[in-house]
mmCIF file with all atom_site columns, N, CA and C in Angstrom:
data_model
loop_
_atom_site.group_PDB
_atom_site.id
_atom_site.type_symbol
_atom_site.label_atom_id
_atom_site.label_alt_id
_atom_site.label_comp_id
_atom_site.label_asym_id
_atom_site.label_entity_id
_atom_site.label_seq_id
_atom_site.pdbx_PDB_ins_code
_atom_site.Cartn_x
_atom_site.Cartn_y
_atom_site.Cartn_z
_atom_site.occupancy
_atom_site.B_iso_or_equiv
_atom_site.pdbx_formal_charge
_atom_site.auth_seq_id
_atom_site.auth_comp_id
_atom_site.auth_asym_id
_atom_site.auth_atom_id
_atom_site.pdbx_PDB_model_num
ATOM 1   N N  . MET V 1 1  ? 133.260 95.906  87.479  1.00 0.00 ? 1  MET V N  1
ATOM 2   C CA . MET V 1 1  ? 132.718 94.752  88.280  1.00 0.00 ? 1  MET V CA 1
ATOM 3   C C  . MET V 1 1  ? 132.595 95.013  89.861  1.00 0.00 ? 1  MET V C  1
ATOM 4   N N  . ASN V 1 2  ? 133.512 96.008  90.128  1.00 0.00 ? 2  ASN V N  1
ATOM 5   C CA . ASN V 1 2  ? 133.279 96.242  91.544  1.00 0.00 ? 2  ASN V CA 1
ATOM 6   C C  . ASN V 1 2  ? 132.126 97.039  91.937  1.00 0.00 ? 2  ASN V C  1
ATOM 7   N N  . ASP V 1 3  ? 131.681 97.831  90.939  1.00 0.00 ? 3  ASP V N  1
ATOM 8   C CA . ASP V 1 3  ? 130.524 98.807  90.931  1.00 0.00 ? 3  ASP V CA 1
ATOM 9   C C  . ASP V 1 3  ? 129.271 97.877  91.176  1.00 0.00 ? 3  ASP V C  1
ATOM 10  N N  . LEU V 1 4  ? 129.329 96.741  90.297  1.00 0.00 ? 4  LEU V N  1
ATOM 11  C CA . LEU V 1 4  ? 128.293 95.803  90.052  1.00 0.00 ? 4  LEU V CA 1
ATOM 12  C C  . LEU V 1 4  ? 128.286 95.341  91.593  1.00 0.00 ? 4  LEU V C  1
ATOM 13  N N  . LEU V 1 5  ? 129.178 94.851  92.472  1.00 0.00 ? 5  LEU V N  1
ATOM 14  C CA . LEU V 1 5  ? 128.896 94.227  93.615  1.00 0.00 ? 5  LEU V CA 1
ATOM 15  C C  . LEU V 1 5  ? 128.730 95.011  94.575  1.00 0.00 ? 5  LEU V C  1
ATOM 16  N N  . LYS V 1 6  ? 129.325 96.279  94.511  1.00 0.00 ? 6  LYS V N  1
ATOM 17  C CA . LYS V 1 6  ? 128.707 97.293  95.626  1.00 0.00 ? 6  LYS V CA 1
ATOM 18  C C  . LYS V 1 6  ? 127.206 97.649  95.299  1.00 0.00 ? 6  LYS V C  1
ATOM 19  N N  . HIS V 1 7  ? 126.607 97.638  94.063  1.00 0.00 ? 7  HIS V N  1
ATOM 20  C CA . HIS V 1 7  ? 125.301 97.840  93.859  1.00 0.00 ? 7  HIS V CA 1
ATOM 21  C C  . HIS V 1 7  ? 124.543 96.295  94.212  1.00 0.00 ? 7  HIS V C  1
ATOM 22  N N  . LEU V 1 8  ? 124.955 95.377  94.145  1.00 0.00 ? 8  LEU V N  1
ATOM 23  C CA . LEU V 1 8  ? 124.204 94.188  94.599  1.00 0.00 ? 8  LEU V CA 1
ATOM 24  C C  . LEU V 1 8  ? 124.093 94.138  96.429  1.00 0.00 ? 8  LEU V C  1
ATOM 25  N N  . ARG V 1 9  ? 125.213 94.610  96.880  1.00 0.00 ? 9  ARG V N  1
ATOM 26  C CA . ARG V 1 9  ? 125.426 94.531  98.396  1.00 0.00 ? 9  ARG V CA 1
ATOM 27  C C  . ARG V 1 9  ? 124.193 95.666  98.934  1.00 0.00 ? 9  ARG V C  1
ATOM 28  N N  . LYS V 1 10 ? 124.454 96.813  97.884  1.00 0.00 ? 10 LYS V N  1
ATOM 29  C CA . LYS V 1 10 ? 123.329 97.744  98.695  1.00 0.00 ? 10 LYS V CA 1
ATOM 30  C C  . LYS V 1 10 ? 121.796 97.440  98.481  1.00 0.00 ? 10 LYS V C  1
ATOM 31  N N  . LEU V 1 11 ? 121.568 96.683  97.384  1.00 0.00 ? 11 LEU V N  1
ATOM 32  C CA . LEU V 1 11 ? 120.247 95.896  97.289  1.00 0.00 ? 11 LEU V CA 1
ATOM 33  C C  . LEU V 1 11 ? 119.719 95.216  98.252  1.00 0.00 ? 11 LEU V C  1
ATOM 34  N N  . ALA V 1 12 ? 120.773 94.299  98.582  1.00 0.00 ? 12 ALA V N  1
ATOM 35  C CA . ALA V 1 12 ? 120.556 93.371  99.680  1.00 0.00 ? 12 ALA V CA 1
ATOM 36  C C  . ALA V 1 12 ? 120.379 93.999  101.148 1.00 0.00 ? 12 ALA V C  1
ATOM 37  N N  . GLU V 1 13 ? 121.261 95.132  101.113 1.00 0.00 ? 13 GLU V N  1
ATOM 38  C CA . GLU V 1 13 ? 121.168 95.833  102.676 1.00 0.00 ? 13 GLU V CA 1
ATOM 39  C C  . GLU V 1 13 ? 119.808 96.469  102.711 1.00 0.00 ? 13 GLU V C  1
ATOM 40  N N  . THR V 1 14 ? 119.317 97.193  101.367 1.00 0.00 ? 14 THR V N  1
ATOM 41  C CA . THR V 1 14 ? 118.274 97.906  101.608 1.00 0.00 ? 14 THR V CA 1
ATOM 42  C C  . THR V 1 14 ? 116.849 96.689  101.769 1.00 0.00 ? 14 THR V C  1
ATOM 43  N N  . ARG V 1 15 ? 116.906 95.620  100.933 1.00 0.00 ? 15 ARG V N  1
ATOM 44  C CA . ARG V 1 15 ? 115.835 94.558  101.254 1.00 0.00 ? 15 ARG V CA 1
ATOM 45  C C  . ARG V 1 15 ? 115.812 94.181  102.701 1.00 0.00 ? 15 ARG V C  1
ATOM 46  N N  . TYR V 1 16 ? 117.111 93.856  103.515 1.00 0.00 ? 16 TYR V N  1
ATOM 47  C CA . TYR V 1 16 ? 117.004 93.382  104.782 1.00 0.00 ? 16 TYR V CA 1
ATOM 48  C C  . TYR V 1 16 ? 116.360 94.596  105.670 1.00 0.00 ? 16 TYR V C  1
ATOM 49  N N  . ALA V 1 17 ? 116.940 95.731  105.429 1.00 0.00 ? 17 ALA V N  1
ATOM 50  C CA . ALA V 1 17 ? 116.528 96.915  106.385 1.00 0.00 ? 17 ALA V CA 1
ATOM 51  C C  . ALA V 1 17 ? 114.775 97.024  106.102 1.00 0.00 ? 17 ALA V C  1
ATOM 52  N N  . GLY V 1 18 ? 114.196 97.104  104.721 1.00 0.00 ? 18 GLY V N  1
ATOM 53  C CA . GLY V 1 18 ? 113.038 97.196  104.607 1.00 0.00 ? 18 GLY V CA 1
ATOM 54  C C  . GLY V 1 18 ? 112.241 96.019  105.322 1.00 0.00 ? 18 GLY V C  1
ATOM 55  N N  . THR V 1 19 ? 112.565 94.634  105.297 1.00 0.00 ? 19 THR V N  1
ATOM 56  C CA . THR V 1 19 ? 111.875 93.681  105.985 1.00 0.00 ? 19 THR V CA 1
ATOM 57  C C  . THR V 1 19 ? 112.102 93.805  107.339 1.00 0.00 ? 19 THR V C  1
ATOM 58  N N  . ASP V 1 20 ? 113.204 94.229  107.981 1.00 0.00 ? 20 ASP V N  1
ATOM 59  C CA . ASP V 1 20 ? 113.199 94.559  109.277 1.00 0.00 ? 20 ASP V CA 1
ATOM 60  C C  . ASP V 1 20 ? 112.086 95.517  109.664 1.00 0.00 ? 20 ASP V C  1
ATOM 61  N N  . ALA V 1 21 ? 112.296 96.807  109.194 1.00 0.00 ? 21 ALA V N  1
ATOM 62  C CA . ALA V 1 21 ? 111.102 97.843  109.395 1.00 0.00 ? 21 ALA V CA 1
ATOM 63  C C  . ALA V 1 21 ? 109.911 97.188  109.337 1.00 0.00 ? 21 ALA V C  1
ATOM 64  N N  . LEU V 1 22 ? 109.578 96.407  108.301 1.00 0.00 ? 22 LEU V N  1
ATOM 65  C CA . LEU V 1 22 ? 108.268 95.572  108.217 1.00 0.00 ? 22 LEU V CA 1
ATOM 66  C C  . LEU V 1 22 ? 107.879 94.944  109.505 1.00 0.00 ? 22 LEU V C  1
ATOM 67  N N  . ARG V 1 23 ? 108.776 94.268  109.951 1.00 0.00 ? 23 ARG V N  1
ATOM 68  C CA . ARG V 1 23 ? 108.789 93.145  110.986 1.00 0.00 ? 23 ARG V CA 1
ATOM 69  C C  . ARG V 1 23 ? 108.286 94.165  112.498 1.00 0.00 ? 23 ARG V C  1
ATOM 70  N N  . ARG V 1 24 ? 109.300 95.158  112.448 1.00 0.00 ? 24 ARG V N  1
ATOM 71  C CA . ARG V 1 24 ? 109.142 96.053  113.550 1.00 0.00 ? 24 ARG V CA 1
ATOM 72  C C  . ARG V 1 24 ? 107.283 96.579  113.565 1.00 0.00 ? 24 ARG V C  1
ATOM 73  N N  . ILE V 1 25 ? 106.850 96.971  112.326 1.00 0.00 ? 25 ILE V N  1
ATOM 74  C CA . ILE V 1 25 ? 105.677 97.551  111.943 1.00 0.00 ? 25 ILE V CA 1
ATOM 75  C C  . ILE V 1 25 ? 104.481 96.599  112.432 1.00 0.00 ? 25 ILE V C  1
ATOM 76  N N  . GLU V 1 26 ? 104.640 95.388  111.824 1.00 0.00 ? 26 GLU V N  1
ATOM 77  C CA . GLU V 1 26 ? 103.806 94.236  112.365 1.00 0.00 ? 26 GLU V CA 1
ATOM 78  C C  . GLU V 1 26 ? 103.712 93.853  113.809 1.00 0.00 ? 26 GLU V C  1
ATOM 79  N N  . GLN V 1 27 ? 104.711 94.111  114.516 1.00 0.00 ? 27 GLN V N  1
ATOM 80  C CA . GLN V 1 27 ? 105.121 93.874  115.791 1.00 0.00 ? 27 GLN V CA 1
ATOM 81  C C  . GLN V 1 27 ? 104.007 94.842  116.515 1.00 0.00 ? 27 GLN V C  1
ATOM 82  N N  . THR V 1 28 ? 104.271 96.434  116.176 1.00 0.00 ? 28 THR V N  1
ATOM 83  C CA . THR V 1 28 ? 103.543 97.239  116.848 1.00 0.00 ? 28 THR V CA 1
ATOM 84  C C  . THR V 1 28 ? 101.904 96.891  116.534 1.00 0.00 ? 28 THR V C  1
ATOM 85  N N  . LEU V 1 29 ? 101.741 96.701  115.454 1.00 0.00 ? 29 LEU V N  1
ATOM 86  C CA . LEU V 1 29 ? 100.311 96.500  115.160 1.00 0.00 ? 29 LEU V CA 1
ATOM 87  C C  . LEU V 1 29 ? 99.577  95.526  115.942 1.00 0.00 ? 29 LEU V C  1
ATOM 88  N N  . LEU V 1 30 ? 100.413 94.352  116.245 1.00 0.00 ? 30 LEU V N  1
ATOM 89  C CA . LEU V 1 30 ? 99.976  93.336  116.973 1.00 0.00 ? 30 LEU V CA 1
ATOM 90  C C  . LEU V 1 30 ? 99.713  93.651  118.555 1.00 0.00 ? 30 LEU V C  1
ATOM 91  N N  . GLU V 1 31 ? 100.816 94.511  118.897 1.00 0.00 ? 31 GLU V N  1
ATOM 92  C CA . GLU V 1 31 ? 100.558 94.973  120.349 1.00 0.00 ? 31 GLU V CA 1
ATOM 93  C C  . GLU V 1 31 ? 99.546  95.839  120.580 1.00 0.00 ? 31 GLU V C  1
ATOM 94  N N  . LEU V 1 32 ? 99.338  96.748  119.374 1.00 0.00 ? 32 LEU V N  1
ATOM 95  C CA . LEU V 1 32 ? 98.178  97.908  119.644 1.00 0.00 ? 32 LEU V CA 1
ATOM 96  C C  . LEU V 1 32 ? 96.776  97.018  119.523 1.00 0.00 ? 32 LEU V C  1
ATOM 97  N N  . GLU V 1 33 ? 96.762  95.842  118.711 1.00 0.00 ? 33 GLU V N  1
ATOM 98  C CA . GLU V 1 33 ? 95.392  95.394  118.673 1.00 0.00 ? 33 GLU V CA 1
ATOM 99  C C  . GLU V 1 33 ? 95.153  94.608  120.130 1.00 0.00 ? 33 GLU V C  1
ATOM 100 N N  . VAL V 1 34 ? 96.312  94.044  120.688 1.00 0.00 ? 34 VAL V N  1
ATOM 101 C CA . VAL V 1 34 ? 95.996  93.354  121.869 1.00 0.00 ? 34 VAL V CA 1
ATOM 102 C C  . VAL V 1 34 ? 95.588  94.448  122.979 1.00 0.00 ? 34 VAL V C  1
ATOM 103 N N  . TYR V 1 35 ? 96.210  95.752  122.936 1.00 0.00 ? 35 TYR V N  1
ATOM 104 C CA . TYR V 1 35 ? 95.681  96.914  123.992 1.00 0.00 ? 35 TYR V CA 1
ATOM 105 C C  . TYR V 1 35 ? 94.412  97.118  123.401 1.00 0.00 ? 35 TYR V C  1
ATOM 106 N N  . LEU V 1 36 ? 94.136  97.354  122.210 1.00 0.00 ? 36 LEU V N  1
ATOM 107 C CA . LEU V 1 36 ? 92.723  97.857  121.860 1.00 0.00 ? 36 LEU V CA 1
ATOM 108 C C  . LEU V 1 36 ? 91.664  96.947  122.171 1.00 0.00 ? 36 LEU V C  1
ATOM 109 N N  . GLU V 1 37 ? 91.668  95.733  122.511 1.00 0.00 ? 37 GLU V N  1
ATOM 110 C CA . GLU V 1 37 ? 91.036  94.693  122.618 1.00 0.00 ? 37 GLU V CA 1
ATOM 111 C C  . GLU V 1 37 ? 90.115  95.005  124.262 1.00 0.00 ? 37 GLU V C  1
ATOM 112 N N  . SER V 1 38 ? 91.449  95.382  124.974 1.00 0.00 ? 38 SER V N  1
ATOM 113 C CA . SER V 1 38 ? 90.656  95.594  126.575 1.00 0.00 ? 38 SER V CA 1
ATOM 114 C C  . SER V 1 38 ? 90.486  97.178  126.663 1.00 0.00 ? 38 SER V C  1
ATOM 115 N N  . ASN V 1 39 ? 90.981  98.012  125.472 1.00 0.00 ? 39 ASN V N  1
ATOM 116 C CA . ASN V 1 39 ? 90.733  99.482  125.772 1.00 0.00 ? 39 ASN V CA 1
ATOM 117 C C  . ASN V 1 39 ? 90.130  99.982  124.448 1.00 0.00 ? 39 ASN V C  1
ATOM 118 N N  . PRO V 1 40 ? 88.871  99.582  124.112 1.00 0.00 ? 40 PRO V N  1
ATOM 119 C CA . PRO V 1 40 ? 88.701  99.982  122.796 1.00 0.00 ? 40 PRO V CA 1
ATOM 120 C C  . PRO V 1 40 ? 88.264  101.498 122.662 1.00 0.00 ? 40 PRO V C  1
ATOM 121 N N  . GLU V 1 41 ? 88.072  102.128 123.443 1.00 0.00 ? 41 GLU V N  1
ATOM 122 C CA . GLU V 1 41 ? 87.798  103.647 123.726 1.00 0.00 ? 41 GLU V CA 1
ATOM 123 C C  . GLU V 1 41 ? 88.943  104.596 123.573 1.00 0.00 ? 41 GLU V C  1
ATOM 124 N N  . ASP V 1 42 ? 90.017  103.941 123.838 1.00 0.00 ? 42 ASP V N  1
ATOM 125 C CA . ASP V 1 42 ? 91.242  104.715 123.453 1.00 0.00 ? 42 ASP V CA 1
ATOM 126 C C  . ASP V 1 42 ? 91.513  105.287 122.067 1.00 0.00 ? 42 ASP V C  1
ATOM 127 N N  . GLU V 1 43 ? 91.225  106.675 121.954 1.00 0.00 ? 43 GLU V N  1
ATOM 128 C CA . GLU V 1 43 ? 91.239  107.236 120.583 1.00 0.00 ? 43 GLU V CA 1
ATOM 129 C C  . GLU V 1 43 ? 92.747  107.359 119.925 1.00 0.00 ? 43 GLU V C  1
ATOM 130 N N  . ILE V 1 44 ? 93.572  107.675 120.866 1.00 0.00 ? 44 ILE V N  1
ATOM 131 C CA . ILE V 1 44 ? 95.132  107.888 120.582 1.00 0.00 ? 44 ILE V CA 1
ATOM 132 C C  . ILE V 1 44 ? 95.513  106.139 119.876 1.00 0.00 ? 44 ILE V C  1
ATOM 133 N N  . ALA V 1 45 ? 95.258  105.572 120.769 1.00 0.00 ? 45 ALA V N  1
ATOM 134 C CA . ALA V 1 45 ? 95.768  104.091 120.339 1.00 0.00 ? 45 ALA V CA 1
ATOM 135 C C  . ALA V 1 45 ? 95.014  103.670 118.712 1.00 0.00 ? 45 ALA V C  1
ATOM 136 N N  . LEU V 1 46 ? 93.735  104.142 118.772 1.00 0.00 ? 46 LEU V N  1
ATOM 137 C CA . LEU V 1 46 ? 93.209  103.952 117.198 1.00 0.00 ? 46 LEU V CA 1
ATOM 138 C C  . LEU V 1 46 ? 93.834  104.816 116.330 1.00 0.00 ? 46 LEU V C  1
ATOM 139 N N  . VAL V 1 47 ? 94.206  105.875 116.587 1.00 0.00 ? 47 VAL V N  1
ATOM 140 C CA . VAL V 1 47 ? 94.653  106.872 115.421 1.00 0.00 ? 47 VAL V CA 1
ATOM 141 C C  . VAL V 1 47 ? 96.064  106.166 115.005 1.00 0.00 ? 47 VAL V C  1
ATOM 142 N N  . GLN V 1 48 ? 96.981  105.746 116.142 1.00 0.00 ? 48 GLN V N  1
ATOM 143 C CA . GLN V 1 48 ? 98.372  104.919 116.025 1.00 0.00 ? 48 GLN V CA 1
ATOM 144 C C  . GLN V 1 48 ? 98.045  103.875 115.220 1.00 0.00 ? 48 GLN V C  1
ATOM 145 N N  . TYR V 1 49 ? 97.010  102.878 115.493 1.00 0.00 ? 49 TYR V N  1
ATOM 146 C CA . TYR V 1 49 ? 96.816  101.644 114.959 1.00 0.00 ? 49 TYR V CA 1
ATOM 147 C C  . TYR V 1 49 ? 96.698  101.941 113.336 1.00 0.00 ? 49 TYR V C  1
ATOM 148 N N  . ARG V 1 50 ? 95.762  103.035 112.850 1.00 0.00 ? 50 ARG V N  1
ATOM 149 C CA . ARG V 1 50 ? 95.352  103.561 111.556 1.00 0.00 ? 50 ARG V CA 1
ATOM 150 C C  . ARG V 1 50 ? 96.832  104.006 110.749 1.00 0.00 ? 50 ARG V C  1
ATOM 151 N N  . GLN V 1 51 ? 97.583  104.708 111.594 1.00 0.00 ? 51 GLN V N  1
ATOM 152 C CA . GLN V 1 51 ? 98.794  105.152 111.068 1.00 0.00 ? 51 GLN V CA 1
ATOM 153 C C  . GLN V 1 51 ? 99.836  103.915 110.570 1.00 0.00 ? 51 GLN V C  1
ATOM 154 N N  . PHE V 1 52 ? 99.897  102.833 111.582 1.00 0.00 ? 52 PHE V N  1
ATOM 155 C CA . PHE V 1 52 ? 100.806 101.918 111.529 1.00 0.00 ? 52 PHE V CA 1
ATOM 156 C C  . PHE V 1 52 ? 100.389 101.001 110.486 1.00 0.00 ? 52 PHE V C  1
ATOM 157 N N  . ALA V 1 53 ? 99.140  100.831 110.303 1.00 0.00 ? 53 ALA V N  1
ATOM 158 C CA . ALA V 1 53 ? 98.226  100.132 109.169 1.00 0.00 ? 53 ALA V CA 1
ATOM 159 C C  . ALA V 1 53 ? 98.660  100.744 107.654 1.00 0.00 ? 53 ALA V C  1
ATOM 160 N N  . ALA V 1 54 ? 98.655  102.039 107.822 1.00 0.00 ? 54 ALA V N  1
ATOM 161 C CA . ALA V 1 54 ? 98.917  102.671 106.364 1.00 0.00 ? 54 ALA V CA 1
ATOM 162 C C  . ALA V 1 54 ? 100.377 102.204 105.979 1.00 0.00 ? 54 ALA V C  1
ATOM 163 N N  . GLN V 1 55 ? 101.218 102.714 106.999 1.00 0.00 ? 55 GLN V N  1
ATOM 164 C CA . GLN V 1 55 ? 102.657 102.378 106.809 1.00 0.00 ? 55 GLN V CA 1
ATOM 165 C C  . GLN V 1 55 ? 102.993 100.747 106.282 1.00 0.00 ? 55 GLN V C  1
ATOM 166 N N  . ARG V 1 56 ? 102.053 99.942  107.104 1.00 0.00 ? 56 ARG V N  1
ATOM 167 C CA . ARG V 1 56 ? 102.350 98.565  106.449 1.00 0.00 ? 56 ARG V CA 1
ATOM 168 C C  . ARG V 1 56 ? 102.143 98.213  105.224 1.00 0.00 ? 56 ARG V C  1
ATOM 169 N N  . ALA V 1 57 ? 100.723 98.874  104.864 1.00 0.00 ? 57 ALA V N  1
ATOM 170 C CA . ALA V 1 57 ? 100.296 98.804  103.391 1.00 0.00 ? 57 ALA V CA 1
ATOM 171 C C  . ALA V 1 57 ? 101.302 99.750  102.653 1.00 0.00 ? 57 ALA V C  1
ATOM 172 N N  . GLY V 1 58 ? 101.751 100.542 102.837 1.00 0.00 ? 58 GLY V N  1
ATOM 173 C CA . GLY V 1 58 ? 102.714 101.377 102.144 1.00 0.00 ? 58 GLY V CA 1
ATOM 174 C C  . GLY V 1 58 ? 104.202 100.280 101.770 1.00 0.00 ? 58 GLY V C  1
ATOM 175 N N  . PHE V 1 59 ? 104.397 99.764  102.713 1.00 0.00 ? 59 PHE V N  1
ATOM 176 C CA . PHE V 1 59 ? 105.854 99.131  102.548 1.00 0.00 ? 59 PHE V CA 1
ATOM 177 C C  . PHE V 1 59 ? 105.440 97.943  101.831 1.00 0.00 ? 59 PHE V C  1
ATOM 178 N N  . LEU V 1 60 ? 104.215 97.151  102.128 1.00 0.00 ? 60 LEU V N  1
ATOM 179 C CA . LEU V 1 60 ? 103.969 95.842  101.181 1.00 0.00 ? 60 LEU V CA 1
ATOM 180 C C  . LEU V 1 60 ? 103.761 96.373  99.739  1.00 0.00 ? 60 LEU V C  1
ATOM 181 N N  . ALA V 1 61 ? 103.281 97.759  99.610  1.00 0.00 ? 61 ALA V N  1
ATOM 182 C CA . ALA V 1 61 ? 103.223 98.122  98.265  1.00 0.00 ? 61 ALA V CA 1
ATOM 183 C C  . ALA V 1 61 ? 104.465 98.419  97.400  1.00 0.00 ? 61 ALA V C  1
ATOM 184 N N  . LYS V 1 62 ? 105.365 98.937  98.261  1.00 0.00 ? 62 LYS V N  1
ATOM 185 C CA . LYS V 1 62 ? 106.682 99.457  97.903  1.00 0.00 ? 62 LYS V CA 1
ATOM 186 C C  . LYS V 1 62 ? 107.438 98.075  97.758  1.00 0.00 ? 62 LYS V C  1
ATOM 187 N N  . LEU V 1 63 ? 107.521 97.087  98.473  1.00 0.00 ? 63 LEU V N  1
ATOM 188 C CA . LEU V 1 63 ? 108.230 96.071  98.365  1.00 0.00 ? 63 LEU V CA 1
ATOM 189 C C  . LEU V 1 63 ? 107.690 95.152  97.023  1.00 0.00 ? 63 LEU V C  1
ATOM 190 N N  . SER V 1 64 ? 106.161 94.872  96.946  1.00 0.00 ? 64 SER V N  1
ATOM 191 C CA . SER V 1 64 ? 105.933 94.035  95.802  1.00 0.00 ? 64 SER V CA 1
ATOM 192 C C  . SER V 1 64 ? 105.946 95.086  94.301  1.00 0.00 ? 64 SER V C  1
ATOM 193 N N  . ASP V 1 65 ? 105.935 96.250  94.632  1.00 0.00 ? 65 ASP V N  1
ATOM 194 C CA . ASP V 1 65 ? 106.210 96.906  93.289  1.00 0.00 ? 65 ASP V CA 1
ATOM 195 C C  . ASP V 1 65 ? 107.550 97.264  92.625  1.00 0.00 ? 65 ASP V C  1
ATOM 196 N N  . SER V 1 66 ? 108.498 96.870  93.245  1.00 0.00 ? 66 SER V N  1
ATOM 197 C CA . SER V 1 66 ? 109.916 97.115  93.174  1.00 0.00 ? 66 SER V CA 1
ATOM 198 C C  . SER V 1 66 ? 110.714 95.862  92.452  1.00 0.00 ? 66 SER V C  1
ATOM 199 N N  . PRO V 1 67 ? 110.571 95.717  91.207  1.00 0.00 ? 67 PRO V N  1
ATOM 200 C CA . PRO V 1 67 ? 111.095 94.734  90.440  1.00 0.00 ? 67 PRO V CA 1
ATOM 201 C C  . PRO V 1 67 ? 112.487 94.784  90.546  1.00 0.00 ? 67 PRO V C  1
ATOM 202 N N  . ASP V 1 68 ? 113.395 93.618  90.418  1.00 0.00 ? 68 ASP V N  1
ATOM 203 C CA . ASP V 1 68 ? 114.632 93.686  90.352  1.00 0.00 ? 68 ASP V CA 1
ATOM 204 C C  . ASP V 1 68 ? 115.203 94.353  89.207  1.00 0.00 ? 68 ASP V C  1
ATOM 205 N N  . ASP V 1 69 ? 115.820 95.155  89.343  1.00 0.00 ? 69 ASP V N  1
ATOM 206 C CA . ASP V 1 69 ? 116.432 96.222  88.236  1.00 0.00 ? 69 ASP V CA 1
ATOM 207 C C  . ASP V 1 69 ? 117.620 95.496  87.516  1.00 0.00 ? 69 ASP V C  1
ATOM 208 N N  . LEU V 1 70 ? 118.186 94.288  87.959  1.00 0.00 ? 70 LEU V N  1
ATOM 209 C CA . LEU V 1 70 ? 119.421 93.525  87.551  1.00 0.00 ? 70 LEU V CA 1
ATOM 210 C C  . LEU V 1 70 ? 118.893 92.348  86.482  1.00 0.00 ? 70 LEU V C  1
ATOM 211 N N  . SER V 1 71 ? 119.615 92.252  85.319  1.00 0.00 ? 71 SER V N  1
ATOM 212 C CA . SER V 1 71 ? 119.433 91.278  84.290  1.00 0.00 ? 71 SER V CA 1
ATOM 213 C C  . SER V 1 71 ? 119.932 90.081  84.957  1.00 0.00 ? 71 SER V C  1
ATOM 214 N N  . ASP V 1 72 ? 119.717 88.911  84.505  1.00 0.00 ? 72 ASP V N  1
ATOM 215 C CA . ASP V 1 72 ? 120.147 87.649  85.096  1.00 0.00 ? 72 ASP V CA 1
ATOM 216 C C  . ASP V 1 72 ? 121.761 87.716  84.583  1.00 0.00 ? 72 ASP V C  1
ATOM 217 N N  . SER V 1 73 ? 122.370 88.224  83.517  1.00 0.00 ? 73 SER V N  1
ATOM 218 C CA . SER V 1 73 ? 123.632 88.376  83.178  1.00 0.00 ? 73 SER V CA 1
ATOM 219 C C  . SER V 1 73 ? 124.435 89.208  84.176  1.00 0.00 ? 73 SER V C  1
ATOM 220 N N  . GLU V 1 74 ? 123.710 90.236  84.638  1.00 0.00 ? 74 GLU V N  1
ATOM 221 C CA . GLU V 1 74 ? 124.338 91.004  85.784  1.00 0.00 ? 74 GLU V CA 1
ATOM 222 C C  . GLU V 1 74 ? 124.418 90.148  87.032  1.00 0.00 ? 74 GLU V C  1
ATOM 223 N N  . ILE V 1 75 ? 123.478 89.461  87.480  1.00 0.00 ? 75 ILE V N  1
ATOM 224 C CA . ILE V 1 75 ? 123.552 88.704  88.626  1.00 0.00 ? 75 ILE V CA 1
ATOM 225 C C  . ILE V 1 75 ? 124.603 87.579  88.444  1.00 0.00 ? 75 ILE V C  1
ATOM 226 N N  . GLN V 1 76 ? 124.751 86.930  87.335  1.00 0.00 ? 76 GLN V N  1
ATOM 227 C CA . GLN V 1 76 ? 125.588 85.736  87.146  1.00 0.00 ? 76 GLN V CA 1
ATOM 228 C C  . GLN V 1 76 ? 127.146 86.489  87.424  1.00 0.00 ? 76 GLN V C  1
ATOM 229 N N  . ALA V 1 77 ? 127.350 87.895  86.913  1.00 0.00 ? 77 ALA V N  1
ATOM 230 C CA . ALA V 1 77 ? 128.730 88.357  86.809  1.00 0.00 ? 77 ALA V CA 1
ATOM 231 C C  . ALA V 1 77 ? 129.197 88.525  87.975  1.00 0.00 ? 77 ALA V C  1
#
């Protein structure tokens, strides 16, 4: 029982950390978009934008592909 609670807490912490990281990535992308509107020739910013966009895509794929590995009876316990 105690191990199950530890596992549930760890899952919750992981999900929170993942969404927090995703929020930071999206904020950075937004800032880069605003910057690139006024400086479209900045190649370093373009590369960074592509890198963060790829990171966001990876995070979204990771979050959508990770089904809950707990059954209903484990959650109710």
